[in-house]
Amino acid sequence: MAVHRKRFRVEDIVGGEMPILDVAEEAGPMHNEIMAELRAIRAQMAKSSVPLSGSAAMAAIDASTAQELSEARTMLETYRAQIEQCEKLKVELDLIHDAIDRTKREIATLHGKSFDGGEMAKVNGELGAVVGGTEQATQQILEAAESIDQAASALGKVDSVDQQKRLADDIQERVISIFEACNFQDLTGQRISKVMTTMKFIEQHINAMMDIWGGVDAIKAHVPAQVDTRSEDDKLLNGPKLAGDVGHASQDDIDALFD
């Protein structure tokens, strides 16, 4: 049966009919080759792998997903533990930083107001003045006492009333000189009070630094062993004992040695 093809307007304009191509005849050989290649690929795929059913494939996917999820959870727990350790380390480092910063401030205060400032020089000056004033007063008292002794000796040897009066006046003048020399103790007390104030200031800041690093007990662990390098005679010179000091011999103990 002949197929009647619709004639388009462009064909009328051109004035001729379009040739009818026999597509089946031209595409036949290539089509057969393509189909043969597809059949060969399908056969090769069927030999190389066995297709999984829908349920088996889902089970394999679920198992793989569960394993990956378990590994991810394990890794997450590891990271979480590491983060906690880092946070603890940060807290410790912050405490150390704060302790170092506070210690620096204490040292700066001591350095600025005591050791490198005018306060320590003032302390040295006050102690020097105490020593000098004590020596001067002691010398004045000794001279006055010697003059009193000489005047008292001469007083018993003279018969003149005028000479006796002059010696008595001299003795009285020397006594007044002794009283004046004894005023050094008031100045000495004031000077030593200034020194004690400075020493207390230093002690407070040193105690504050010791508290920063754990107190006295923590510092004792780092104290080096003390080695006494003094000679035998120097070891006996410990100075007068204070009230409440132990380990000193009393006068009664010394007297007991001669009984």
Short mmCIF file of C-alpha atoms in Angstrom, two decimals:
data_model
loop_
_atom_site.label_atom_id
_atom_site.label_comp_id
_atom_site.label_asym_id
_atom_site.label_seq_id
_atom_site.Cartn_x
_atom_site.Cartn_y
_atom_site.Cartn_z
CA MET A 1 0.00 0.00 0.00
CA ALA A 2 1.43 3.32 -1.07
CA VAL A 3 1.99 5.92 1.64
CA HIS A 4 0.73 9.38 0.75
CA ARG A 5 3.07 11.99 2.20
CA LYS A 6 1.86 15.45 2.92
CA ARG A 7 3.38 18.05 0.69
CA PHE A 8 4.77 21.08 2.52
CA ARG A 9 4.65 24.63 1.25
CA VAL A 10 8.40 24.90 0.96
CA GLU A 11 8.36 22.08 -1.54
CA ASP A 12 5.85 23.91 -3.66
CA ILE A 13 7.98 27.00 -3.58
CA VAL A 14 11.11 25.11 -4.58
CA GLY A 15 9.16 23.45 -7.30
CA GLY A 16 10.06 19.87 -6.77
CA GLU A 17 9.49 16.93 -4.48
CA MET A 18 11.83 15.88 -1.66
CA PRO A 19 13.39 12.49 -2.31
CA ILE A 20 12.18 9.77 0.03
CA LEU A 21 15.18 8.17 1.80
CA ASP A 22 15.16 4.54 2.61
CA VAL A 23 16.30 4.81 6.23
CA ALA A 24 15.99 1.16 6.91
CA GLU A 25 18.38 0.28 4.15
CA GLU A 26 21.07 2.80 5.23
CA ALA A 27 20.82 2.29 9.08
CA GLY A 28 20.52 -1.47 8.94
CA PRO A 29 24.19 -2.50 9.09
CA MET A 30 25.12 0.02 11.83
CA HIS A 31 22.07 -0.88 13.89
CA ASN A 32 22.99 -4.52 13.81
CA GLU A 33 26.54 -3.77 14.92
CA ILE A 34 25.33 -1.65 17.88
CA MET A 35 22.90 -4.32 19.03
CA ALA A 36 25.64 -6.96 18.81
CA GLU A 37 27.97 -4.87 20.96
CA LEU A 38 25.23 -4.33 23.55
CA ARG A 39 24.53 -8.05 23.72
CA ALA A 40 28.25 -8.75 24.20
CA ILE A 41 28.51 -6.18 27.02
CA ARG A 42 25.46 -7.64 28.72
CA ALA A 43 26.88 -11.14 28.54
CA GLN A 44 30.21 -9.95 29.96
CA MET A 45 28.48 -8.21 32.87
CA ALA A 46 26.45 -11.32 33.62
CA LYS A 47 29.65 -13.41 33.84
CA SER A 48 31.64 -10.97 35.99
CA SER A 49 29.05 -10.33 38.72
CA VAL A 50 26.03 -11.97 40.22
CA PRO A 51 23.24 -9.45 40.76
CA LEU A 52 22.06 -9.02 44.36
CA SER A 53 18.45 -9.12 45.25
CA GLY A 54 16.84 -6.01 46.67
CA SER A 55 16.89 -7.23 50.31
CA ALA A 56 20.53 -8.38 50.13
CA ALA A 57 21.61 -5.05 48.68
CA MET A 58 19.80 -3.15 51.44
CA ALA A 59 21.40 -5.37 54.08
CA ALA A 60 24.86 -4.72 52.66
CA ILE A 61 24.20 -0.98 52.61
CA ASP A 62 22.91 -1.05 56.22
CA ALA A 63 25.96 -2.99 57.41
CA SER A 64 28.33 -0.55 55.72
CA THR A 65 26.43 2.41 57.13
CA ALA A 66 26.47 0.94 60.65
CA GLN A 67 30.23 0.35 60.47
CA GLU A 68 30.87 3.89 59.27
CA LEU A 69 28.59 5.24 62.02
CA SER A 70 30.46 3.22 64.67
CA GLU A 71 33.81 4.48 63.41
CA ALA A 72 32.50 8.04 63.40
CA ARG A 73 31.26 7.69 66.98
CA THR A 74 34.60 6.26 68.11
CA MET A 75 36.45 9.12 66.47
CA LEU A 76 34.04 11.63 68.01
CA GLU A 77 34.63 10.21 71.50
CA THR A 78 38.37 10.39 70.94
CA TYR A 79 38.13 14.02 69.87
CA ARG A 80 35.87 14.79 72.83
CA ALA A 81 38.37 13.28 75.29
CA GLN A 82 41.19 15.25 73.69
CA ILE A 83 39.16 18.45 73.93
CA GLU A 84 38.52 17.82 77.63
CA GLN A 85 42.23 17.29 78.23
CA CYS A 86 42.98 20.51 76.36
CA GLU A 87 40.45 22.38 78.47
CA LYS A 88 42.01 21.05 81.69
CA LEU A 89 45.45 21.99 80.41
CA LYS A 90 44.21 25.48 79.58
CA VAL A 91 42.84 25.89 83.11
CA GLU A 92 46.18 24.82 84.59
CA LEU A 93 48.09 27.14 82.27
CA ASP A 94 45.79 30.01 83.20
CA LEU A 95 46.47 29.37 86.89
CA ILE A 96 50.22 29.30 86.28
CA HIS A 97 50.01 32.48 84.21
CA ASP A 98 48.03 34.21 86.95
CA ALA A 99 50.51 33.07 89.62
CA ILE A 100 53.48 34.29 87.59
CA ASP A 101 51.76 37.60 86.90
CA ARG A 102 50.95 38.14 90.59
CA THR A 103 54.49 37.19 91.58
CA LYS A 104 55.87 39.69 89.08
CA ARG A 105 53.72 42.42 90.62
CA GLU A 106 54.96 41.56 94.11
CA ILE A 107 58.58 41.56 92.97
CA ALA A 108 58.07 44.84 91.14
CA THR A 109 56.62 46.37 94.30
CA LEU A 110 59.57 45.18 96.38
CA HIS A 111 62.06 46.27 93.72
CA GLY A 112 60.52 49.70 93.31
CA LYS A 113 59.88 50.54 96.95
CA SER A 114 62.57 48.65 98.83
CA PHE A 115 65.58 47.07 97.21
CA ASP A 116 66.12 49.43 94.30
CA GLY A 117 64.38 52.48 95.69
CA GLY A 118 65.23 54.97 98.38
CA GLU A 119 63.64 52.88 101.12
CA MET A 120 66.53 50.43 101.48
CA ALA A 121 69.06 53.25 101.42
CA LYS A 122 66.98 54.95 104.09
CA VAL A 123 67.05 51.75 106.17
CA ASN A 124 70.83 51.58 105.92
CA GLY A 125 71.05 55.22 106.91
CA GLU A 126 68.78 54.72 109.92
CA LEU A 127 70.77 51.72 111.14
CA GLY A 128 74.02 53.63 110.67
CA ALA A 129 72.60 56.52 112.66
CA VAL A 130 71.56 54.12 115.44
CA VAL A 131 75.07 52.71 115.65
CA GLY A 132 76.69 56.15 115.54
CA GLY A 133 74.31 57.64 118.12
CA THR A 134 74.81 54.70 120.45
CA GLU A 135 78.58 54.98 120.25
CA GLN A 136 78.48 58.74 120.84
CA ALA A 137 76.16 58.44 123.82
CA THR A 138 78.20 55.61 125.29
CA GLN A 139 81.38 57.66 124.98
CA GLN A 140 79.72 60.67 126.58
CA ILE A 141 78.41 58.58 129.49
CA LEU A 142 81.80 56.99 130.08
CA GLU A 143 83.57 60.35 130.08
CA ALA A 144 81.01 61.81 132.48
CA ALA A 145 81.29 58.79 134.78
CA GLU A 146 85.09 59.11 134.80
CA SER A 147 84.86 62.81 135.65
CA ILE A 148 82.39 62.09 138.44
CA ASP A 149 84.71 59.45 139.87
CA GLN A 150 87.67 61.86 139.83
CA ALA A 151 85.59 64.65 141.40
CA ALA A 152 84.26 62.34 144.10
CA SER A 153 87.80 61.21 144.95
CA ALA A 154 89.01 64.81 145.14
CA LEU A 155 85.99 65.86 147.19
CA GLY A 156 87.09 63.77 150.12
CA LYS A 157 90.58 65.25 150.11
CA VAL A 158 89.84 68.98 150.09
CA ASP A 159 88.94 71.03 153.15
CA SER A 160 87.97 74.27 151.48
CA VAL A 161 84.29 74.87 151.18
CA ASP A 162 84.73 76.66 147.88
CA GLN A 163 86.62 73.70 146.37
CA GLN A 164 84.05 71.28 147.67
CA LYS A 165 81.29 73.40 146.09
CA ARG A 166 83.12 73.51 142.76
CA LEU A 167 83.60 69.72 142.78
CA ALA A 168 79.95 69.21 143.70
CA ASP A 169 78.85 71.49 140.86
CA ASP A 170 81.13 69.56 138.48
CA ILE A 171 79.63 66.28 139.61
CA GLN A 172 76.12 67.63 139.11
CA GLU A 173 77.03 68.91 135.64
CA ARG A 174 78.41 65.50 134.67
CA VAL A 175 75.22 63.82 135.91
CA ILE A 176 73.16 66.14 133.71
CA SER A 177 75.46 65.22 130.81
CA ILE A 178 74.71 61.55 131.45
CA PHE A 179 70.98 62.27 131.42
CA GLU A 180 71.35 64.10 128.13
CA ALA A 181 73.31 61.22 126.62
CA CYS A 182 70.61 58.79 127.64
CA ASN A 183 68.19 60.60 125.32
CA PHE A 184 69.77 58.62 122.48
CA GLN A 185 67.46 55.71 123.27
CA ASP A 186 64.43 57.78 122.19
CA LEU A 187 65.99 58.58 118.81
CA THR A 188 67.20 55.00 118.50
CA GLY A 189 63.68 53.70 119.11
CA GLN A 190 62.25 55.97 116.41
CA ARG A 191 64.91 54.94 113.91
CA ILE A 192 64.48 51.24 114.62
CA SER A 193 60.70 51.60 114.27
CA LYS A 194 61.23 52.91 110.72
CA VAL A 195 63.49 49.96 109.96
CA MET A 196 60.94 47.53 111.38
CA THR A 197 58.20 49.08 109.22
CA THR A 198 60.27 48.50 106.10
CA MET A 199 61.12 44.94 107.16
CA LYS A 200 57.44 44.20 107.77
CA PHE A 201 56.60 45.57 104.31
CA ILE A 202 59.16 43.23 102.74
CA GLU A 203 57.96 40.32 104.85
CA GLN A 204 54.33 40.84 103.82
CA HIS A 205 55.14 40.78 100.11
CA ILE A 206 57.44 37.77 100.46
CA ASN A 207 54.68 35.92 102.34
CA ALA A 208 52.24 36.89 99.60
CA MET A 209 54.56 35.36 96.98
CA MET A 210 54.88 32.21 99.07
CA ASP A 211 51.09 31.96 99.32
CA ILE A 212 50.81 32.30 95.56
CA TRP A 213 52.96 29.21 95.07
CA GLY A 214 51.27 27.04 97.69
CA GLY A 215 52.36 28.39 101.05
CA VAL A 216 55.32 27.77 103.31
CA ASP A 217 55.05 23.97 103.12
CA ALA A 218 55.32 24.01 99.33
CA ILE A 219 58.34 26.33 99.47
CA LYS A 220 60.15 24.18 102.04
CA ALA A 221 60.47 21.38 99.49
CA HIS A 222 62.72 23.65 97.38
CA VAL A 223 64.87 25.05 100.19
CA PRO A 224 68.50 23.88 99.81
CA ALA A 225 70.25 22.30 102.73
CA GLN A 226 71.95 24.89 104.92
CA VAL A 227 75.68 24.50 105.39
CA ASP A 228 77.30 26.34 108.29
CA THR A 229 80.61 27.68 106.97
CA ARG A 230 81.49 29.67 110.09
CA SER A 231 84.63 28.97 112.08
CA GLU A 232 84.48 27.39 115.50
CA ASP A 233 84.79 30.75 117.28
CA ASP A 234 82.17 32.40 115.08
CA LYS A 235 79.71 29.61 115.84
CA LEU A 236 79.82 30.62 119.51
CA LEU A 237 78.95 34.25 118.76
CA ASN A 238 75.16 34.11 118.51
CA GLY A 239 74.49 37.38 120.29
CA PRO A 240 72.15 38.00 123.24
CA LYS A 241 69.03 35.86 123.26
CA LEU A 242 65.54 37.25 122.95
CA ALA A 243 62.72 36.55 125.34
CA GLY A 244 61.34 33.11 124.58
CA ASP A 245 64.39 31.85 122.68
CA VAL A 246 65.24 28.25 123.39
CA GLY A 247 68.60 26.53 123.33
CA HIS A 248 70.40 29.19 125.36
CA ALA A 249 72.04 28.73 128.72
CA SER A 250 70.67 30.91 131.51
CA GLN A 251 72.65 32.48 134.31
CA ASP A 252 71.37 29.82 136.68
CA ASP A 253 72.77 27.12 134.37
CA ILE A 254 76.16 28.85 134.40
CA ASP A 255 76.12 29.23 138.17
CA ALA A 256 75.27 25.54 138.52
CA LEU A 257 78.53 24.65 136.81
CA PHE A 258 80.52 26.16 139.67
CA ASP A 259 78.52 24.56 142.47
#
